[in-house]
Short mmCIF file of C-alpha atoms in Angstrom, two decimals:
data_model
loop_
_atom_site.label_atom_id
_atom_site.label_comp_id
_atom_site.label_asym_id
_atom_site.label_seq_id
_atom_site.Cartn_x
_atom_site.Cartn_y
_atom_site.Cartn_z
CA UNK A 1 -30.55 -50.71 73.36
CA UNK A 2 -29.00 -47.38 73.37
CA UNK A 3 -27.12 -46.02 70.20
CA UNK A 4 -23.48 -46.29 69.60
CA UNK A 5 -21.22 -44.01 71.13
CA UNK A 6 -23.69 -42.26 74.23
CA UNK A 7 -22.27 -42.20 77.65
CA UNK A 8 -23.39 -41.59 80.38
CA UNK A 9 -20.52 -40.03 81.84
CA UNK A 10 -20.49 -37.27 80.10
CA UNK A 11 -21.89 -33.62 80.56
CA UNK A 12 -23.85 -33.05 77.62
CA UNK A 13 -25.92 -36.09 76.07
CA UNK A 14 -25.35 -37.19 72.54
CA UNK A 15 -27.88 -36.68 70.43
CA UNK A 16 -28.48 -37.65 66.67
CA UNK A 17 -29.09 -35.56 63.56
CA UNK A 18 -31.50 -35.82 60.65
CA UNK A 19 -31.52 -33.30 57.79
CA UNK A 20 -33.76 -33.05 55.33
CA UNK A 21 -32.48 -31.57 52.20
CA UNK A 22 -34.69 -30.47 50.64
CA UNK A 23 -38.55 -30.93 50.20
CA UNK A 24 -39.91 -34.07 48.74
CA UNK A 25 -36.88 -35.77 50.03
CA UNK A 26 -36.96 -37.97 54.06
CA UNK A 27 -35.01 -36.67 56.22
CA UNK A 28 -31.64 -38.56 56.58
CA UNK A 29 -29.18 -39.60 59.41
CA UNK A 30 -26.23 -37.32 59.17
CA UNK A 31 -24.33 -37.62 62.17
CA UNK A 32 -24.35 -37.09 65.83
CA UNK A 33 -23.67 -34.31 68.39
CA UNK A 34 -23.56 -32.76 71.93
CA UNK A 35 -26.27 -30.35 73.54
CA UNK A 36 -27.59 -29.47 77.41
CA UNK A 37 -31.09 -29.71 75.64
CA UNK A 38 -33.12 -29.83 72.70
CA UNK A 39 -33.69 -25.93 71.91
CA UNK A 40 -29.32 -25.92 71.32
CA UNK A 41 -29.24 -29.32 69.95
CA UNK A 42 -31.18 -28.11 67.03
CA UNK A 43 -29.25 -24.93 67.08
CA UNK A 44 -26.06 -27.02 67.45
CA UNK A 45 -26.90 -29.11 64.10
CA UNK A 46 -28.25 -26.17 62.34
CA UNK A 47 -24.39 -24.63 62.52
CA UNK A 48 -22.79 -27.81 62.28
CA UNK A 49 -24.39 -30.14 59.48
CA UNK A 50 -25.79 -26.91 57.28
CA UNK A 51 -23.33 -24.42 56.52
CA UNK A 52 -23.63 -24.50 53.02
CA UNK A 53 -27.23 -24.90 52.71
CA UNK A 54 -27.37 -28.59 52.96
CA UNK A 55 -30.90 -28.51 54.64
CA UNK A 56 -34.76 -27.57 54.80
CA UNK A 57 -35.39 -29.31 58.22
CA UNK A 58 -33.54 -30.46 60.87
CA UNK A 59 -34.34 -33.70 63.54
CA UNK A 60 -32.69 -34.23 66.52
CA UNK A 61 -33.41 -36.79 69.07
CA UNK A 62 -31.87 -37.72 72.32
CA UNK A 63 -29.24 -40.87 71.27
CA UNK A 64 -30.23 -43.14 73.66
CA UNK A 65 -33.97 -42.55 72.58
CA UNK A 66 -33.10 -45.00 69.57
CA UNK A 67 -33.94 -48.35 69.60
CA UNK A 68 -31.62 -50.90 67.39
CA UNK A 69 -32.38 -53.98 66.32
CA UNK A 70 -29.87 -56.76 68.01
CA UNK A 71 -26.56 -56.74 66.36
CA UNK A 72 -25.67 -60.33 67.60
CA UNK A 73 -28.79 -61.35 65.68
CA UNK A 74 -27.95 -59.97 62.47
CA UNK A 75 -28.28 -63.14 60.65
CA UNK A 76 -31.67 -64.44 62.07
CA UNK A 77 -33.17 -61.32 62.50
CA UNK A 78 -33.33 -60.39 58.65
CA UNK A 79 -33.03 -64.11 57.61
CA UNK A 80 -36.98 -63.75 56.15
CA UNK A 81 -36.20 -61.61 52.68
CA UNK A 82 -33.74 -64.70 51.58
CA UNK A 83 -34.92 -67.25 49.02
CA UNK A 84 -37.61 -65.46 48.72
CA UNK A 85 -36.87 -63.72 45.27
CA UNK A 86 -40.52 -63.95 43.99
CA UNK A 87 -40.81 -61.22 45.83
CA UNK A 88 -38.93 -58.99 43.32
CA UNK A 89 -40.04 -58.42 39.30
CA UNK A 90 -36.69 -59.89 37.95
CA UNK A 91 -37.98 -63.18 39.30
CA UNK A 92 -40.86 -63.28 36.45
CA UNK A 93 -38.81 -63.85 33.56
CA UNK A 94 -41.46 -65.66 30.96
CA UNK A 95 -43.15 -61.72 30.10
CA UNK A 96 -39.19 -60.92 28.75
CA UNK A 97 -40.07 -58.64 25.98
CA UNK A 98 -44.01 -57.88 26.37
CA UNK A 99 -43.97 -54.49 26.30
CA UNK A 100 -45.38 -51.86 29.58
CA UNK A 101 -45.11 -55.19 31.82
CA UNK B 1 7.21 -62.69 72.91
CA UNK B 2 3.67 -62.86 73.28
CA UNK B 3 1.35 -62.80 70.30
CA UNK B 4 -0.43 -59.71 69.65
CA UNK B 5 -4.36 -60.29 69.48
CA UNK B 6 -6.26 -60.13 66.33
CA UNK B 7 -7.08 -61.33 62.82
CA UNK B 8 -3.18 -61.38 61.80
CA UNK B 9 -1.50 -62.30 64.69
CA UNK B 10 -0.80 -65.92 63.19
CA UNK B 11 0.96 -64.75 60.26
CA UNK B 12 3.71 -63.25 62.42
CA UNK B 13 4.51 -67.11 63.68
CA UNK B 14 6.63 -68.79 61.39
CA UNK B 15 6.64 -72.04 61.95
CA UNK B 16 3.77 -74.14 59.87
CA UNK B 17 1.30 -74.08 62.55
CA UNK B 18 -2.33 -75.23 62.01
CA UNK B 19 -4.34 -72.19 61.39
CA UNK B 20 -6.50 -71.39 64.43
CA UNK B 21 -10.56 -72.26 64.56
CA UNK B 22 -11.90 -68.21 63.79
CA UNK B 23 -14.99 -67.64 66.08
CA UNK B 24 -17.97 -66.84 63.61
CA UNK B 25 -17.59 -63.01 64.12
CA UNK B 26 -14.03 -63.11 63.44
CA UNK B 27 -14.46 -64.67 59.98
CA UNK B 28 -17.44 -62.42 59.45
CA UNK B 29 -15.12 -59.34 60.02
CA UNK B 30 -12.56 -60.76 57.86
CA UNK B 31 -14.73 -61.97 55.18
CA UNK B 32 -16.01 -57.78 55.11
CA UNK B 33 -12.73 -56.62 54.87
CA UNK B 34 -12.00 -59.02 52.35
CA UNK B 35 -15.06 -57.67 50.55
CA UNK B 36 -14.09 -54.29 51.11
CA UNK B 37 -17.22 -53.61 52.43
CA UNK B 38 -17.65 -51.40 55.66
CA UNK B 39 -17.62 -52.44 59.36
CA UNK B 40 -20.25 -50.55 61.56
CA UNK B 41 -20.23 -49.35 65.14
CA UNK B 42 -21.94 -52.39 66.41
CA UNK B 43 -20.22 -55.27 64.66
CA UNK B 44 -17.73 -57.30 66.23
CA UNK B 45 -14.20 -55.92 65.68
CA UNK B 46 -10.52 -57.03 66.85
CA UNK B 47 -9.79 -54.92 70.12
CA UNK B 48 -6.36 -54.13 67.62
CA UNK B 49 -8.60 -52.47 64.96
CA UNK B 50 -10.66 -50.82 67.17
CA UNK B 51 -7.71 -49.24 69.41
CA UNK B 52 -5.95 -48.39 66.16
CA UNK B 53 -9.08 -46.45 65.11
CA UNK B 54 -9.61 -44.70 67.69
CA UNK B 55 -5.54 -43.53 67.77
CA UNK B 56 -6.25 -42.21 64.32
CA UNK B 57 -9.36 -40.97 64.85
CA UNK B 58 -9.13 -39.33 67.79
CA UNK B 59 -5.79 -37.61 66.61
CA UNK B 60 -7.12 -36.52 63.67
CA UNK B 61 -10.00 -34.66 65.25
CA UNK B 62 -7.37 -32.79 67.50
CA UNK B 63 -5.58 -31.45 64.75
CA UNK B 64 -8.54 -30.33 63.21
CA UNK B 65 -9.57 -28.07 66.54
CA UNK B 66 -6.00 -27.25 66.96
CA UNK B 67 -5.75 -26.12 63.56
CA UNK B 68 -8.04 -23.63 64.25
CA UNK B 69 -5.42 -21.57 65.72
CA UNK B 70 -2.75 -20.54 63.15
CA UNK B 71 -5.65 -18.80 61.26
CA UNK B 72 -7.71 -17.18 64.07
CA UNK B 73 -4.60 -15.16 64.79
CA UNK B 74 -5.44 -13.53 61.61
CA UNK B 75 -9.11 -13.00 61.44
CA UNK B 76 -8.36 -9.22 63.32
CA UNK B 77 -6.06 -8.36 60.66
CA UNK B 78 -7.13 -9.82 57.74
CA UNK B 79 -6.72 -7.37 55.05
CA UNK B 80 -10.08 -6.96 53.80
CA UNK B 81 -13.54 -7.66 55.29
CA UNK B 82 -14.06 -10.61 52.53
CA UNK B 83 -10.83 -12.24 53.80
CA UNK B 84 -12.09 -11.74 57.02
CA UNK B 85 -15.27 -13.47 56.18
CA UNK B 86 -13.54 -16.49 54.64
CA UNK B 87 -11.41 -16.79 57.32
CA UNK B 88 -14.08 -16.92 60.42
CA UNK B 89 -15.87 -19.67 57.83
CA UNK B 90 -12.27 -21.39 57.14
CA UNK B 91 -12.30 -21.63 60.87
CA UNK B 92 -15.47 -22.63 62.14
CA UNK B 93 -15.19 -25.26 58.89
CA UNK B 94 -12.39 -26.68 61.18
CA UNK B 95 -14.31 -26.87 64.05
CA UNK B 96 -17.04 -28.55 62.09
CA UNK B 97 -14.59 -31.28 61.22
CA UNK B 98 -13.14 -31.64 64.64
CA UNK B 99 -16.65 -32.17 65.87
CA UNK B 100 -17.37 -35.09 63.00
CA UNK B 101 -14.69 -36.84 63.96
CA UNK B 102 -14.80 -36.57 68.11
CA UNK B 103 -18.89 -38.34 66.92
CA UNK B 104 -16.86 -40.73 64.23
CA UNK B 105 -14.27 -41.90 67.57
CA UNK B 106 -17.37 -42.13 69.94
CA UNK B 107 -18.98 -44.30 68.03
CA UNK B 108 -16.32 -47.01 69.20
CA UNK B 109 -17.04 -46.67 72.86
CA UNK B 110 -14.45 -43.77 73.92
CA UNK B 111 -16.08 -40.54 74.79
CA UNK B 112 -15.43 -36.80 74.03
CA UNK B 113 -14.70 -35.80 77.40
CA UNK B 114 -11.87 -38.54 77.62
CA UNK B 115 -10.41 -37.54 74.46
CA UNK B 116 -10.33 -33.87 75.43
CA UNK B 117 -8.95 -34.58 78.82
CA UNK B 118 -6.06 -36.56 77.06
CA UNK B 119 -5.51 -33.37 74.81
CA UNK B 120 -5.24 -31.00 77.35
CA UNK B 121 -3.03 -33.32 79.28
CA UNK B 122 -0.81 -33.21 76.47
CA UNK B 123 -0.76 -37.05 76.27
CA UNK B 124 -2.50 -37.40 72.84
CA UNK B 125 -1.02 -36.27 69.95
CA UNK B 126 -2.29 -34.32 66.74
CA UNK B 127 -0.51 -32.79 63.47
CA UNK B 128 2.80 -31.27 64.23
CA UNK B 129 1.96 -28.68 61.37
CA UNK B 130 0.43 -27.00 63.65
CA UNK B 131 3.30 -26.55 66.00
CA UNK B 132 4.59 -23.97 63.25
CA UNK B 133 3.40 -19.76 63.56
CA UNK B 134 1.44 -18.10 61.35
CA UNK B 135 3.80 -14.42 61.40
CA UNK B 136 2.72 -13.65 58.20
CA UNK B 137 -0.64 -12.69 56.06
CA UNK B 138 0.74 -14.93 53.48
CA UNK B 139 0.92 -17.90 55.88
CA UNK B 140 -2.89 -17.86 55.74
CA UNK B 141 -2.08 -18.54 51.62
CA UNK B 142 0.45 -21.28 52.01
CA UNK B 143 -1.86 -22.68 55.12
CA UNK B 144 -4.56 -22.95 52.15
CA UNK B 145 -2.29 -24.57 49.45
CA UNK B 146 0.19 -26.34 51.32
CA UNK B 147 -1.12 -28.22 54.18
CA UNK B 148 -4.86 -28.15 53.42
CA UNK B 149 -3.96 -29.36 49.86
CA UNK B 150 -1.54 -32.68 51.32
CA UNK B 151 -4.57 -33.07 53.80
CA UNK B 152 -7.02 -33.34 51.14
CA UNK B 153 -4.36 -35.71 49.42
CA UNK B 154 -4.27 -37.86 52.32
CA UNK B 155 -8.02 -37.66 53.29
CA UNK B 156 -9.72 -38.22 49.90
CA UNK B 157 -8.68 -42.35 50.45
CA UNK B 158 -9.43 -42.20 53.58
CA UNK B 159 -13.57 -41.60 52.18
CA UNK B 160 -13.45 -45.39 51.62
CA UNK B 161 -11.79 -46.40 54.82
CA UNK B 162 -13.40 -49.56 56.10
CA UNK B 163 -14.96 -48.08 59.46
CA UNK B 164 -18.04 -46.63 58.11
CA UNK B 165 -18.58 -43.61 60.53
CA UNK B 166 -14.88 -42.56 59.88
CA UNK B 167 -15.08 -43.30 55.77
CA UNK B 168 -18.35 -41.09 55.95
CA UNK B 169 -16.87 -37.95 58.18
CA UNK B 170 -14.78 -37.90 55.84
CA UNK B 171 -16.73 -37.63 52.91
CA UNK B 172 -18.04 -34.51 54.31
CA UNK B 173 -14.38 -33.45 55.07
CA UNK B 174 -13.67 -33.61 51.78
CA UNK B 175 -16.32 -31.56 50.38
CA UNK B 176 -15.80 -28.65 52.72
CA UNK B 177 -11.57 -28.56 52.05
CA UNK B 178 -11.44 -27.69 48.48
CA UNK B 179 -12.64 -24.26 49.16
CA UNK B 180 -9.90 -24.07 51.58
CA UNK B 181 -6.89 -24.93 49.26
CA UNK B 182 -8.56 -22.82 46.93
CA UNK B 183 -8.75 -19.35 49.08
CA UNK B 184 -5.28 -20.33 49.79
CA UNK B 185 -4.32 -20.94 46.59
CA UNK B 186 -6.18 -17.71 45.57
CA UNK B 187 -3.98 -15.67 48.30
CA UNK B 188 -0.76 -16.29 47.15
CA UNK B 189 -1.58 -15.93 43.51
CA UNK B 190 -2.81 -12.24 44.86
CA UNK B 191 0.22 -11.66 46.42
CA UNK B 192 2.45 -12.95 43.59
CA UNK B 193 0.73 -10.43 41.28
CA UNK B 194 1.31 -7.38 43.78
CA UNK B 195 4.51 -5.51 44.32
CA UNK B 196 8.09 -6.37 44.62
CA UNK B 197 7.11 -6.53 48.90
CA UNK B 198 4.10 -8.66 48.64
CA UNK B 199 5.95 -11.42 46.17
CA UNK B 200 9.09 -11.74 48.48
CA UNK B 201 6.52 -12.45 51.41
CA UNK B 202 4.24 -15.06 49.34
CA UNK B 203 7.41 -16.76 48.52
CA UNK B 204 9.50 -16.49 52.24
CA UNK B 205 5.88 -18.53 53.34
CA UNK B 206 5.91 -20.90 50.80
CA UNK B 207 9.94 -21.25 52.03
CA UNK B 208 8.80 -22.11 55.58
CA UNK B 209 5.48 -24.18 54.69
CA UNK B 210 7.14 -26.60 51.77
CA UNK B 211 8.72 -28.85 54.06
CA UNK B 212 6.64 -29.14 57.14
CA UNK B 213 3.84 -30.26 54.52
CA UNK B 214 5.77 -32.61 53.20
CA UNK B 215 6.37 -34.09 56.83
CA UNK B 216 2.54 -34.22 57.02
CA UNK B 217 2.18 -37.66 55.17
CA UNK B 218 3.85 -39.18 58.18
CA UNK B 219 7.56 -41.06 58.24
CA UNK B 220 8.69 -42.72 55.00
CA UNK B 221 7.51 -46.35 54.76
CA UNK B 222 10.18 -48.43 56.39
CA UNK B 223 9.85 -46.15 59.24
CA UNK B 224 6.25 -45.89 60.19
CA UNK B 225 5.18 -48.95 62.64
CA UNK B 226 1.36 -48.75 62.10
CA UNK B 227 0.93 -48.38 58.39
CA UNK B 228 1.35 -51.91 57.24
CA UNK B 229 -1.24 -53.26 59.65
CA UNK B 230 -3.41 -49.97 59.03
CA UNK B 231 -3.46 -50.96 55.34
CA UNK B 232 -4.07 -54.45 55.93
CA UNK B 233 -7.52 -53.48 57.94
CA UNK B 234 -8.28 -51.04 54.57
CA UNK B 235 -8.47 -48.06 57.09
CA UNK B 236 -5.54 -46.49 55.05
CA UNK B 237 -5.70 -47.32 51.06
CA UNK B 238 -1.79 -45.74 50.22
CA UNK B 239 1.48 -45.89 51.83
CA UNK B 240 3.03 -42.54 53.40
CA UNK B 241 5.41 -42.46 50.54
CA UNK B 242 3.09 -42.70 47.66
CA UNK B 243 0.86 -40.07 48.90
CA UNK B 244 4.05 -37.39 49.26
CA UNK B 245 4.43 -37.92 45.63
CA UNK B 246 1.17 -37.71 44.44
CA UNK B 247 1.11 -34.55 46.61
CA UNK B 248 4.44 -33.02 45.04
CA UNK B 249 3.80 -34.08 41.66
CA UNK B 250 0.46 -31.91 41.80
CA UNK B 251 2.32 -29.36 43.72
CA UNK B 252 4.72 -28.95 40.77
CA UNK B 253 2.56 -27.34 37.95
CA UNK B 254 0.70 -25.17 40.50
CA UNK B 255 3.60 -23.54 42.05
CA UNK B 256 4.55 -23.35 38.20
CA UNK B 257 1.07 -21.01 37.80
CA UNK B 258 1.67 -19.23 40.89
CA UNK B 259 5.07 -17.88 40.07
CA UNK B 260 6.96 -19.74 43.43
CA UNK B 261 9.89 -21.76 43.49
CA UNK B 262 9.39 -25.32 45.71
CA UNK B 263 12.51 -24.64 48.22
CA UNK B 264 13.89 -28.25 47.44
CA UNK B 265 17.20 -27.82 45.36
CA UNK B 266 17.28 -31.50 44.64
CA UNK B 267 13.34 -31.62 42.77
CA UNK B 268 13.26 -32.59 39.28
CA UNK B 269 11.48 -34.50 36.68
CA UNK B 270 12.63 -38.08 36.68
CA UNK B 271 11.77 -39.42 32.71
CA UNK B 272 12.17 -43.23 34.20
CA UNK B 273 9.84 -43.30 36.25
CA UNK B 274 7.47 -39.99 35.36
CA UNK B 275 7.83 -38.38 38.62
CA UNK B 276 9.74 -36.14 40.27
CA UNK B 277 12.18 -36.90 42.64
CA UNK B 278 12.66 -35.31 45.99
CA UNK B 279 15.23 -34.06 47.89
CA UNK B 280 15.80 -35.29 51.77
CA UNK B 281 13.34 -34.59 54.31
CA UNK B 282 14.69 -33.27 57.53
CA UNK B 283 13.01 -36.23 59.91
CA UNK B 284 15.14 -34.74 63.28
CA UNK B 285 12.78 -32.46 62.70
CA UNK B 286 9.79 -33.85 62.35
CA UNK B 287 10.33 -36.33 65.35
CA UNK B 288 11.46 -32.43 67.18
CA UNK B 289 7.64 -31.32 66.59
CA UNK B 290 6.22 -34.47 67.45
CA UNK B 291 8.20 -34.77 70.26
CA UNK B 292 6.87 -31.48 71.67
CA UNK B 293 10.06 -28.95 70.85
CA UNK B 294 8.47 -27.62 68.17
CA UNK B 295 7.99 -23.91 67.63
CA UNK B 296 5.05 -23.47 69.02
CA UNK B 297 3.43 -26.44 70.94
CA UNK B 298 3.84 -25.19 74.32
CA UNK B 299 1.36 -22.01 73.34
CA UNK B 300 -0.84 -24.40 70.83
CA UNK B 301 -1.43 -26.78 74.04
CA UNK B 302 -1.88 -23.27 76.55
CA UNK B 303 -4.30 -22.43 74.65
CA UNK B 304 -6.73 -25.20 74.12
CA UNK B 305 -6.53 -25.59 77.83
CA UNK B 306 -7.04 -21.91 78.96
CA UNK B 307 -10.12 -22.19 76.21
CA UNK B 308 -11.11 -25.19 78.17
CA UNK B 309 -11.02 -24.05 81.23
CA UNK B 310 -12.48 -20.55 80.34
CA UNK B 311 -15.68 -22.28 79.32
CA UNK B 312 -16.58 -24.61 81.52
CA UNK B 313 -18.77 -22.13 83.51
CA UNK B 314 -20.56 -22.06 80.33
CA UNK B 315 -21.38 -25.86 79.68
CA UNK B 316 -21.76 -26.26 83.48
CA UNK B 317 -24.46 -23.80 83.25
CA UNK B 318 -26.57 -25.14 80.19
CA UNK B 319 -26.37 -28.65 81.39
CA UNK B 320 -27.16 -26.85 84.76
CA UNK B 321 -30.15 -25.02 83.36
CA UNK B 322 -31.34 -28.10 80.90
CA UNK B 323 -32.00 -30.55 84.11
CA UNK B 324 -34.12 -27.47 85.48
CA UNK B 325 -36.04 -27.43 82.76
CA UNK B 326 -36.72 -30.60 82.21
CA UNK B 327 -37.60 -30.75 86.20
CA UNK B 328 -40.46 -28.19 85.56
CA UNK B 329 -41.75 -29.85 82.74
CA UNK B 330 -42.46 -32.93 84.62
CA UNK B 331 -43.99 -31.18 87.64
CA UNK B 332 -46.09 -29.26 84.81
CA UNK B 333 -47.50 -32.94 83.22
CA UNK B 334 -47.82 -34.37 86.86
CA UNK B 335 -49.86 -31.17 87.98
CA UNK B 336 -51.55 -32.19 84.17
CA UNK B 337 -52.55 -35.53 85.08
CA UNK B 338 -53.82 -34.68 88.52
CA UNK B 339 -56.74 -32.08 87.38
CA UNK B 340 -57.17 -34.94 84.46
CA UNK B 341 -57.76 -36.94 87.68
CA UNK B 342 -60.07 -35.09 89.94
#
């Protein structure tokens, strides 16, 4: 499934932008953008997401490269995490007050 | 009269009707809204929300790459080479912003190309600040302080509208404007401490910018069609109204700092209700602009087309030269796989 907002219509592809910045730190979705290719897509994102020195590094990758996860499925798809609270500390509440635990 | 689709088209009926069975998605979108949580790109949205969106959207974006040109015609003649600077970064800023929110708009299934085409057409609409010339250097001052300062007012709510991709443009909007009212702000207070010639020309701007500013936040409230449903959605968070007088009542002291009179004979401080009142806004002509008889949309509109059309041999030719390139790579990795072969 492609991402939101490519068309094939038009002249330049969309692509999407990740910016790391700065090091230590993932890069991080930022937006999107138009480019003939890759070489001025990273150019492209270079002027347009880090003018005042918001990055490091810079990602781009074609927008209908990305794979989603079904959006009608929402519910089902991430339905696994629920009711499952064991799986986070605040569930083991009997070590309240033991210290380093 | 037929019922208008969407999420509130049953409170419009009056009689007591049963309330209508939601589909699931429909209550989910509510229930978000309700939450004032954000709605994404690929949830399910009213075709109403998503059309009114795209209006705003899309309109906003053109204003921003319109509003490039009162201030280009002054990069040449800016009076110093670190106004110059700030200007060609002012600018491309604008551009910047134009280009967030073309991406923000895509995202709900319109593309650039159609929403350039409808510019250049002159069907879709943008800011009519920007029908108004720029004849002066202090226009790039009162540009700075006057309209980017009531855009700012009227953007920073718009950070938590409830379409994420627009709510975080935005947020990057925001960021980038405040050094625009401020080299604005920073222009006329220049001016206002230079000679006798250079205050009478920071205040004749500030004359001609005040009101068109002011006509910026849109018509008053019982005259503006879309804001009720707008705020209803959470895509705007304040009426029209309110934000002119949070914009004037900020405007106040800083004109106060600058040395400038506010061109409004009827402003004062009202002690009942701690603001100050304004006089009457000229809406003939605002609805003038809009309309297309402003002073300058005939050249605006020229000029985004002839810009337009004068590049086109230039994205022609890198989408031109990217499908080449991408031809010879494959040849390259199937003339690869064949010596892997033999």
């Amino acid at each position: 499934m492609t991402a939101p907002g490519n068309s094939a219509t038009e002249i330049w592809p969309l692509w999407e932008v990740f910016v790391r910045s700065s090091r230590g730190l993932s890069h991080v979705h930022v937006g999107s953008l138009h480019a003939p290719d890759e070489t001025l897509a990273v150019r492209n994102a270079r002027d347009l997401y880090t003018r005042r020195g918001e990055g490091v590094s810079v990602w781009v990758v074609p927008a209908d490269a990305i794979t989603t996860s079904d959006p009608d499925a929402k519910g089902a798809f991430f339905e696994s995490p629920s009711g499952k609270n064991y799986r986070h500390a605040s569930y083991y509440s009997k070590s309240e007050g033991v210290k380093h635990l | 009269m037929t019922i208008p689709a969407g999420p509130y088209a049953a409170s419009t009926q009056s009689a007591p009707v049963t309330e209508p069975e939601l589909s699931p998605e429909e209550q989910q979108f509510n229930d978000l809204i309700a939450a004032d949580s954000r709605i994404e790109p690929r949830d399910w949205m009213p075709e109403a929300y998503r059309k009114s969106l795209v209006r705003q959207i899309s309109q906003h974006a053109h204003s921003e790459i319109i509003g490039m040109q009162p201030e280009s015609n002054w990069i040449t003649r800016a009076p110093s080479l670190k106004r110059k600077a700030i200007l060609i970064a002012k600018v491309q800023d604008e551009a910047g912003h134009g280009l967030y929110l073309y991406s923000a708009a895509q995202t709900l299934g319109t593309s650039r190309d159609d929403m350039t085409d409808a510019l250049i057409a002159g069907k879709a609409r943008y800011s009519s600040i920007f029908n108004y010339p720029t004849p002066t250097w202090a226009d790039m001052g009162s540009i700075g302080w006057l309209v980017d300062g009531a855009a700012i007012c009227n953007q920073v709510p718009l950070c938590r509208a409830s379409y994420g991709p627009y709510g975080r443009a935005m947020v990057r909007i925001c960021k980038e404007e405040s050094f625009h009212q401020r080299q604005g702000f920073e222009i006329l207070l220049e001016l206002m401490q230079g000679t006798e010639a250079q205050r009478q020309m920071a205040q004749e701007s500030v004359n001609r910018w005040y009101w068109p500013a002011l006509m910026m936040f849109g018509p008053p409230d019982d005259d503006s069609p879309n804001s009720a449903q707008s705020m209803k959605w959470k895509i705007k968070r304040h009426s029209n109204d309110e934000l002119r007088q949070r914009f004037v009542n900020m405007l106040v002291p800083q004109a106060a700092v600058l040395g400038v009179t506010l061109p409004d004979p009827d402003l004062r401080w009202n002690d009942e209700t701690q603001m100050y009142d304004l006089g009457e806004i000229d809406w003939t002509e605002f609805h003038e602009v809009l309309a297309g008889r402003g002073p300058a949309n005939a050249q605006r509109l020229q000029r985004r087309r002839d810009a337009h059309d004068e590049g086109r041999w230039v994205r022609e030719a890198a989408a031109a030269y990217a499908v080449k390139i991408a031809a010879r790579k494959k040849n390259a990795s199937a003339a690869d796989s064949k010596d892997l072969a033999s």
